[in-house]
């Protein structure tokens, strides 16, 4: 192979690495060099070898493999004079898959083309019911949780802080005047300071919520991690036949490790539902002592109650009295034809400030905004 041909091949491979990085894979300079070396060792003229080299060197986790494959198809299938990968036979076709080929005579694809091609399917995936997704679609959706930007709600405190408007800070204005030997000074202003308000998440992991439990725990993890950057504090519990405190697991940075730790902690996955009794236990042990007092409490549940609905109503009234805001998130709320007929929902609704849908990434984004404004 001539020097010019080798240089041209390296430039194509470098362009592919840049496209992969633009597609959402954290490709570093070291990984790029390892990719070039691996492709040269295997055989850069063979598409299967290039794909294998990219998957082995450019990807850092399982989610990156699917993204690399999509970029590989879009990048190489439209370049004339290059080996084209064999068409991939897929068992099923879904709306969130990228188009694999351009019409003959199409322009050379760039990283921006790859991103634009992925934008529309990603938007479709944002509005899909998480219970209806395939395993591959759930993996793609899990990566999209990083796009949520939770902000902690805030509350006013008794202390004041300097501000450019508001009420006159007479003490500071007088001190500034005394420093000037009694000469008039610029008027100082102040306002009530604000502190982050605690958020408490209660996630129903009973049998009727099994298909949503993974997504809701990922949402709880994202809220915990996102609000931590704004000095907000989030406490997470699972409810079903018992109450389990999983805040420590949700504070683990990696979402996969966090979900594994939560799974090892929760003993009542896919069990029964006794919302009234579990809510009473939560309030007796944690809520009444201060964790829920003045907090924004979010209950994720479909409202199927096997116990006495009057017990749930009494505990929701109790929660309403001590919490700043009570939000109920029902995965079925946003579906066509849904009616609130479950005994648990009917008992809880009179004591909720907000009743939201929670079946898709788009509805999770709406919840994030509600929390920020609470």
Short mmCIF file of C-alpha atoms in Angstrom, two decimals:
data_model
loop_
_atom_site.label_atom_id
_atom_site.label_comp_id
_atom_site.label_asym_id
_atom_site.label_seq_id
_atom_site.Cartn_x
_atom_site.Cartn_y
_atom_site.Cartn_z
CA UNK A 1 0.00 0.00 0.00
CA UNK A 2 1.42 3.41 -0.98
CA UNK A 3 1.99 6.18 1.51
CA UNK A 4 -0.75 8.36 -0.02
CA UNK A 5 -3.25 5.51 0.04
CA UNK A 6 -2.43 4.74 3.68
CA UNK A 7 -2.78 8.41 4.59
CA UNK A 8 -6.14 8.59 2.82
CA UNK A 9 -7.35 5.49 4.66
CA UNK A 10 -6.29 6.97 8.02
CA UNK A 11 -8.17 10.18 7.22
CA UNK A 12 -11.34 8.19 6.49
CA UNK A 13 -10.98 6.26 9.75
CA UNK A 14 -10.36 9.49 11.66
CA UNK A 15 -13.49 10.96 10.08
CA UNK A 16 -15.43 7.91 11.23
CA UNK A 17 -14.09 8.31 14.79
CA UNK A 18 -15.19 11.96 14.78
CA UNK A 19 -18.65 10.95 13.55
CA UNK A 20 -18.90 8.38 16.35
CA UNK A 21 -18.00 11.05 18.89
CA UNK A 22 -20.62 13.39 17.39
CA UNK A 23 -23.13 10.54 17.67
CA UNK A 24 -22.81 10.52 21.46
CA UNK A 25 -19.96 8.08 22.14
CA UNK A 26 -17.22 9.58 24.39
CA UNK A 27 -14.32 8.96 22.00
CA UNK A 28 -10.98 10.22 23.33
CA UNK A 29 -7.70 10.78 21.51
CA UNK A 30 -6.19 7.64 23.04
CA UNK A 31 -9.12 5.53 21.87
CA UNK A 32 -8.80 6.98 18.38
CA UNK A 33 -5.13 5.98 18.17
CA UNK A 34 -5.98 2.49 19.43
CA UNK A 35 -8.73 2.28 16.80
CA UNK A 36 -6.30 3.16 13.97
CA UNK A 37 -3.81 0.59 15.19
CA UNK A 38 -6.45 -2.12 15.55
CA UNK A 39 -7.93 -1.41 12.10
CA UNK A 40 -4.49 -1.60 10.50
CA UNK A 41 -3.72 -4.88 12.25
CA UNK A 42 -7.03 -6.53 11.30
CA UNK A 43 -7.45 -5.18 7.74
CA UNK A 44 -8.86 -1.71 7.14
CA UNK A 45 -10.20 -2.76 3.73
CA UNK A 46 -12.73 -5.14 5.31
CA UNK A 47 -15.84 -3.42 6.74
CA UNK A 48 -16.37 -6.19 9.29
CA UNK A 49 -12.81 -5.68 10.55
CA UNK A 50 -13.28 -1.91 10.85
CA UNK A 51 -16.53 -2.38 12.75
CA UNK A 52 -14.90 -4.90 15.10
CA UNK A 53 -11.94 -2.59 15.70
CA UNK A 54 -14.30 0.31 16.48
CA UNK A 55 -16.44 -1.69 18.87
CA UNK A 56 -13.33 -2.96 20.69
CA UNK A 57 -11.56 0.40 21.05
CA UNK A 58 -14.02 3.31 20.75
CA UNK A 59 -16.84 2.04 22.97
CA UNK A 60 -16.86 2.32 26.73
CA UNK A 61 -20.10 0.46 27.51
CA UNK A 62 -23.00 -1.53 26.07
CA UNK A 63 -24.98 1.60 25.14
CA UNK A 64 -22.11 2.79 22.94
CA UNK A 65 -22.16 -0.36 20.79
CA UNK A 66 -25.58 0.37 19.29
CA UNK A 67 -24.63 4.00 18.60
CA UNK A 68 -21.40 2.97 16.88
CA UNK A 69 -23.25 0.47 14.69
CA UNK A 70 -25.73 3.13 13.60
CA UNK A 71 -23.00 5.64 12.79
CA UNK A 72 -21.01 2.93 10.96
CA UNK A 73 -23.94 2.11 8.67
CA UNK A 74 -24.71 5.79 7.97
CA UNK A 75 -21.04 6.75 7.50
CA UNK A 76 -19.74 3.99 5.22
CA UNK A 77 -22.82 3.05 3.18
CA UNK A 78 -22.86 6.40 1.36
CA UNK A 79 -19.14 6.67 0.48
CA UNK A 80 -18.34 5.65 -3.09
CA UNK A 81 -15.28 3.54 -3.64
CA UNK A 82 -15.25 2.09 -0.14
CA UNK A 83 -16.27 -1.40 0.89
CA UNK A 84 -19.90 -1.41 1.95
CA UNK A 85 -20.96 -3.47 4.94
CA UNK A 86 -23.30 -6.34 4.36
CA UNK A 87 -26.95 -5.44 4.98
CA UNK A 88 -28.03 -6.29 8.49
CA UNK A 89 -31.16 -8.44 8.69
CA UNK A 90 -33.26 -7.20 11.60
CA UNK A 91 -35.92 -9.31 13.25
CA UNK A 92 -38.15 -6.30 13.72
CA UNK A 93 -38.38 -2.75 12.46
CA UNK A 94 -39.15 0.10 14.81
CA UNK A 95 -39.58 3.80 14.34
CA UNK A 96 -36.44 4.64 16.30
CA UNK A 97 -33.99 2.91 13.91
CA UNK A 98 -31.76 5.07 11.74
CA UNK A 99 -31.97 4.80 7.96
CA UNK A 100 -29.09 2.59 6.89
CA UNK A 101 -28.61 3.75 3.31
CA UNK A 102 -28.90 6.90 1.23
CA UNK A 103 -30.27 6.87 -2.33
CA UNK A 104 -27.64 6.32 -5.02
CA UNK A 105 -25.76 9.50 -5.84
CA UNK A 106 -26.36 11.01 -2.38
CA UNK A 107 -23.92 13.43 -0.84
CA UNK A 108 -21.16 12.33 1.49
CA UNK A 109 -22.49 11.97 5.01
CA UNK A 110 -21.06 14.09 7.78
CA UNK A 111 -21.35 13.96 11.55
CA UNK A 112 -24.12 16.60 11.37
CA UNK A 113 -26.06 14.38 8.95
CA UNK A 114 -25.86 11.53 11.45
CA UNK A 115 -27.17 13.72 14.26
CA UNK A 116 -30.05 15.07 12.13
CA UNK A 117 -30.98 11.55 11.09
CA UNK A 118 -31.12 10.49 14.73
CA UNK A 119 -33.12 13.51 15.90
CA UNK A 120 -36.53 12.48 14.63
CA UNK A 121 -36.40 8.83 15.82
CA UNK A 122 -35.15 10.01 19.19
CA UNK A 123 -38.10 12.38 19.48
CA UNK A 124 -40.46 9.51 18.65
CA UNK A 125 -38.79 7.38 21.33
CA UNK A 126 -39.25 10.17 23.91
CA UNK A 127 -43.03 9.85 23.59
CA UNK A 128 -43.23 6.05 23.52
CA UNK A 129 -44.73 4.17 26.45
CA UNK A 130 -41.76 2.58 28.24
CA UNK A 131 -43.80 -0.56 28.92
CA UNK A 132 -44.07 -1.24 25.17
CA UNK A 133 -40.38 -0.86 24.29
CA UNK A 134 -38.13 -3.68 23.15
CA UNK A 135 -34.88 -4.46 24.97
CA UNK A 136 -32.86 -2.50 22.40
CA UNK A 137 -35.16 0.50 22.62
CA UNK A 138 -34.94 0.48 26.40
CA UNK A 139 -31.15 0.62 26.14
CA UNK A 140 -31.37 3.65 23.87
CA UNK A 141 -33.92 5.28 26.18
CA UNK A 142 -31.65 4.68 29.19
CA UNK A 143 -28.94 6.72 27.48
CA UNK A 144 -31.43 9.53 26.87
CA UNK A 145 -32.11 10.01 30.59
CA UNK A 146 -28.88 12.02 30.73
CA UNK A 147 -30.69 14.73 28.75
CA UNK A 148 -32.98 15.50 31.69
CA UNK A 149 -31.88 18.55 33.70
CA UNK A 150 -33.48 18.38 37.17
CA UNK A 151 -33.34 21.52 39.30
CA UNK A 152 -34.15 21.48 43.02
CA UNK A 153 -37.17 23.46 44.21
CA UNK A 154 -36.33 26.26 46.58
CA UNK A 155 -37.79 27.88 49.66
CA UNK A 156 -37.32 31.26 51.30
CA UNK A 157 -35.39 31.39 54.57
CA UNK A 158 -35.43 33.84 57.48
CA UNK A 159 -32.01 35.16 56.48
CA UNK A 160 -31.45 37.90 53.93
CA UNK A 161 -28.91 38.28 51.16
CA UNK A 162 -27.64 41.18 49.11
CA UNK A 163 -29.58 41.87 45.94
CA UNK A 164 -29.85 44.52 43.26
CA UNK A 165 -33.45 45.32 44.18
CA UNK A 166 -36.07 44.41 46.77
CA UNK A 167 -36.26 46.07 50.20
CA UNK A 168 -33.80 48.66 51.53
CA UNK A 169 -31.03 47.22 53.69
CA UNK A 170 -30.94 50.06 56.21
CA UNK A 171 -28.14 48.61 58.35
CA UNK A 172 -25.72 48.13 55.48
CA UNK A 173 -26.69 51.49 54.00
CA UNK A 174 -25.97 53.19 57.34
CA UNK A 175 -22.63 51.39 57.77
CA UNK A 176 -21.54 52.45 54.30
CA UNK A 177 -22.50 56.03 55.13
CA UNK A 178 -20.47 55.96 58.40
CA UNK A 179 -17.43 54.72 56.49
CA UNK A 180 -17.77 57.87 54.38
CA UNK A 181 -17.83 60.06 57.52
CA UNK A 182 -21.55 60.64 57.23
CA UNK A 183 -21.58 61.38 53.53
CA UNK A 184 -24.54 59.90 51.63
CA UNK A 185 -23.79 56.39 50.35
CA UNK A 186 -25.35 54.24 47.69
CA UNK A 187 -28.53 52.58 48.92
CA UNK A 188 -28.09 48.86 49.63
CA UNK A 189 -30.85 46.40 48.85
CA UNK A 190 -31.63 42.94 50.13
CA UNK A 191 -34.03 40.04 49.69
CA UNK A 192 -34.92 36.87 51.53
CA UNK A 193 -32.37 34.15 50.83
CA UNK A 194 -33.45 30.88 49.23
CA UNK A 195 -32.38 27.32 49.98
CA UNK A 196 -33.08 24.08 48.11
CA UNK A 197 -36.18 22.25 49.26
CA UNK A 198 -35.99 18.51 49.95
CA UNK A 199 -37.59 16.12 47.44
CA UNK A 200 -38.92 12.71 48.54
CA UNK A 201 -39.64 10.02 45.91
CA UNK A 202 -41.89 7.03 46.69
CA UNK A 203 -41.67 4.45 43.89
CA UNK A 204 -44.26 1.67 43.70
CA UNK A 205 -42.51 -1.63 42.78
CA UNK A 206 -45.54 -3.91 43.09
CA UNK A 207 -46.55 -6.43 40.44
CA UNK A 208 -48.78 -4.01 38.50
CA UNK A 209 -45.85 -1.56 38.18
CA UNK A 210 -43.23 -4.10 37.05
CA UNK A 211 -43.05 -2.83 33.45
CA UNK A 212 -42.36 0.73 34.67
CA UNK A 213 -40.12 0.06 37.69
CA UNK A 214 -36.82 0.16 35.78
CA UNK A 215 -37.60 3.47 34.06
CA UNK A 216 -38.90 5.06 37.26
CA UNK A 217 -35.79 4.06 39.20
CA UNK A 218 -33.64 5.48 36.40
CA UNK A 219 -35.64 8.67 36.70
CA UNK A 220 -35.11 8.69 40.48
CA UNK A 221 -31.38 8.21 39.92
CA UNK A 222 -31.27 11.08 37.42
CA UNK A 223 -33.20 13.39 39.77
CA UNK A 224 -30.86 12.48 42.63
CA UNK A 225 -27.73 13.09 40.59
CA UNK A 226 -29.02 16.23 38.88
CA UNK A 227 -30.26 17.96 42.01
CA UNK A 228 -27.07 17.12 43.89
CA UNK A 229 -25.20 19.59 41.66
CA UNK A 230 -27.56 22.32 42.87
CA UNK A 231 -27.13 21.38 46.55
CA UNK A 232 -30.55 19.77 46.55
CA UNK A 233 -31.30 16.70 48.63
CA UNK A 234 -33.38 13.81 47.32
CA UNK A 235 -34.59 10.84 49.38
CA UNK A 236 -35.88 7.77 47.54
CA UNK A 237 -38.03 4.89 48.86
CA UNK A 238 -39.70 1.92 47.23
CA UNK A 239 -43.18 0.93 48.36
CA UNK A 240 -45.21 -2.22 47.81
CA UNK A 241 -45.74 -4.62 50.67
CA UNK A 242 -43.10 -2.76 52.66
CA UNK A 243 -41.02 0.43 52.59
CA UNK A 244 -37.34 0.33 51.62
CA UNK A 245 -34.95 3.28 51.83
CA UNK A 246 -32.72 3.19 48.70
CA UNK A 247 -31.22 6.68 48.77
CA UNK A 248 -27.71 5.32 49.24
CA UNK A 249 -28.02 3.22 46.08
CA UNK A 250 -29.37 6.19 44.10
CA UNK A 251 -26.32 8.27 45.04
CA UNK A 252 -24.01 5.95 43.10
CA UNK A 253 -22.88 7.85 40.01
CA UNK A 254 -23.19 5.08 37.44
CA UNK A 255 -26.89 4.37 36.74
CA UNK A 256 -26.37 0.66 36.03
CA UNK A 257 -24.51 0.10 39.28
CA UNK A 258 -27.11 2.16 41.12
CA UNK A 259 -29.96 -0.01 39.80
CA UNK A 260 -28.09 -3.19 40.69
CA UNK A 261 -27.53 -1.88 44.23
CA UNK A 262 -31.20 -0.95 44.53
CA UNK A 263 -32.23 -4.39 43.30
CA UNK A 264 -30.11 -6.02 45.97
CA UNK A 265 -31.69 -3.80 48.63
CA UNK A 266 -35.40 -4.11 47.76
CA UNK A 267 -36.91 -7.41 48.99
CA UNK A 268 -40.47 -7.04 47.63
CA UNK A 269 -40.11 -6.67 43.85
CA UNK A 270 -43.33 -7.43 41.96
CA UNK A 271 -45.23 -8.15 45.15
CA UNK A 272 -48.59 -6.95 46.37
CA UNK A 273 -49.77 -3.39 46.97
CA UNK A 274 -50.72 -2.01 50.36
CA UNK A 275 -50.28 1.70 49.75
CA UNK A 276 -52.14 2.86 52.84
CA UNK A 277 -50.14 0.70 55.26
CA UNK A 278 -46.78 1.41 53.63
CA UNK A 279 -47.49 5.15 53.58
CA UNK A 280 -48.40 5.00 57.27
CA UNK A 281 -45.13 3.21 58.02
CA UNK A 282 -43.17 5.80 56.03
CA UNK A 283 -44.80 8.69 57.86
CA UNK A 284 -44.35 7.11 61.29
CA UNK A 285 -40.68 6.29 60.79
CA UNK A 286 -39.38 9.04 58.49
CA UNK A 287 -41.97 11.56 57.37
CA UNK A 288 -43.41 12.82 60.64
CA UNK A 289 -39.92 13.27 62.09
CA UNK A 290 -38.98 15.79 59.44
CA UNK A 291 -38.04 14.11 56.17
CA UNK A 292 -41.39 14.91 54.53
CA UNK A 293 -42.04 18.10 56.48
CA UNK A 294 -41.88 21.02 54.07
CA UNK A 295 -40.70 18.71 51.27
CA UNK A 296 -42.01 17.99 47.79
CA UNK A 297 -43.25 14.40 47.93
CA UNK A 298 -43.73 12.47 44.67
CA UNK A 299 -45.64 9.17 44.64
CA UNK A 300 -45.13 6.97 41.56
CA UNK A 301 -47.99 4.45 41.48
CA UNK A 302 -50.89 3.25 39.36
CA UNK A 303 -53.15 3.36 42.42
CA UNK A 304 -54.10 -0.32 42.66
CA UNK A 305 -54.79 -0.82 46.36
CA UNK A 306 -55.42 -4.25 47.88
CA UNK A 307 -55.92 -2.84 51.35
CA UNK A 308 -58.54 -0.51 52.78
CA UNK A 309 -58.79 2.63 50.64
CA UNK A 310 -59.91 4.65 53.66
CA UNK A 311 -56.52 3.98 55.29
CA UNK A 312 -54.79 5.40 52.21
CA UNK A 313 -57.04 8.45 52.25
CA UNK A 314 -56.24 9.09 55.91
CA UNK A 315 -52.49 8.80 55.36
CA UNK A 316 -52.61 11.02 52.26
CA UNK A 317 -54.42 13.65 54.31
CA UNK A 318 -51.72 13.33 56.94
CA UNK A 319 -49.02 13.70 54.27
CA UNK A 320 -50.75 16.73 52.81
CA UNK A 321 -50.64 18.49 56.18
CA UNK A 322 -46.86 18.19 56.62
CA UNK A 323 -45.55 18.30 53.02
CA UNK A 324 -45.12 21.46 50.98
CA UNK A 325 -46.44 19.79 47.83
CA UNK A 326 -47.76 16.31 47.00
CA UNK A 327 -47.42 15.05 43.44
CA UNK A 328 -48.93 11.76 42.22
CA UNK A 329 -47.44 10.29 39.04
CA UNK A 330 -49.51 7.57 37.36
CA UNK A 331 -48.07 5.72 34.32
CA UNK A 332 -51.57 5.31 32.89
CA UNK A 333 -52.57 8.96 33.32
CA UNK A 334 -51.43 10.02 29.84
CA UNK A 335 -52.97 7.14 27.88
CA UNK A 336 -55.98 7.62 25.65
CA UNK A 337 -59.23 6.68 27.38
CA UNK A 338 -57.79 6.58 30.90
CA UNK A 339 -60.19 7.28 33.73
CA UNK A 340 -59.28 7.50 37.40
CA UNK A 341 -61.38 4.60 38.65
CA UNK A 342 -58.84 2.74 40.81
CA UNK A 343 -59.75 2.83 44.48
CA UNK A 344 -56.28 4.02 45.46
CA UNK A 345 -56.31 6.90 42.99
CA UNK A 346 -59.81 7.98 44.00
CA UNK A 347 -58.77 7.96 47.66
CA UNK A 348 -55.54 9.90 47.06
CA UNK A 349 -56.56 12.53 44.49
CA UNK A 350 -58.32 14.93 46.91
CA UNK A 351 -55.02 15.33 48.77
CA UNK A 352 -52.69 15.79 45.76
CA UNK A 353 -51.57 19.12 44.36
CA UNK A 354 -50.66 17.59 40.99
CA UNK A 355 -51.77 14.45 39.15
CA UNK A 356 -49.31 13.76 36.31
CA UNK A 357 -48.66 11.15 33.65
CA UNK A 358 -45.49 9.07 33.94
CA UNK A 359 -45.25 6.61 31.06
CA UNK A 360 -42.62 8.17 28.76
CA UNK A 361 -39.46 10.24 28.77
CA UNK A 362 -41.47 13.28 27.68
CA UNK A 363 -43.74 13.00 30.72
CA UNK A 364 -40.66 12.56 32.93
CA UNK A 365 -39.37 15.87 31.55
CA UNK A 366 -42.69 17.50 32.48
CA UNK A 367 -42.31 16.17 36.03
CA UNK A 368 -38.81 17.65 36.25
CA UNK A 369 -40.26 21.08 35.42
CA UNK A 370 -43.04 20.69 37.98
CA UNK A 371 -40.45 19.87 40.67
CA UNK A 372 -38.31 22.87 39.75
CA UNK A 373 -41.32 25.21 40.10
CA UNK A 374 -42.73 23.62 43.28
#
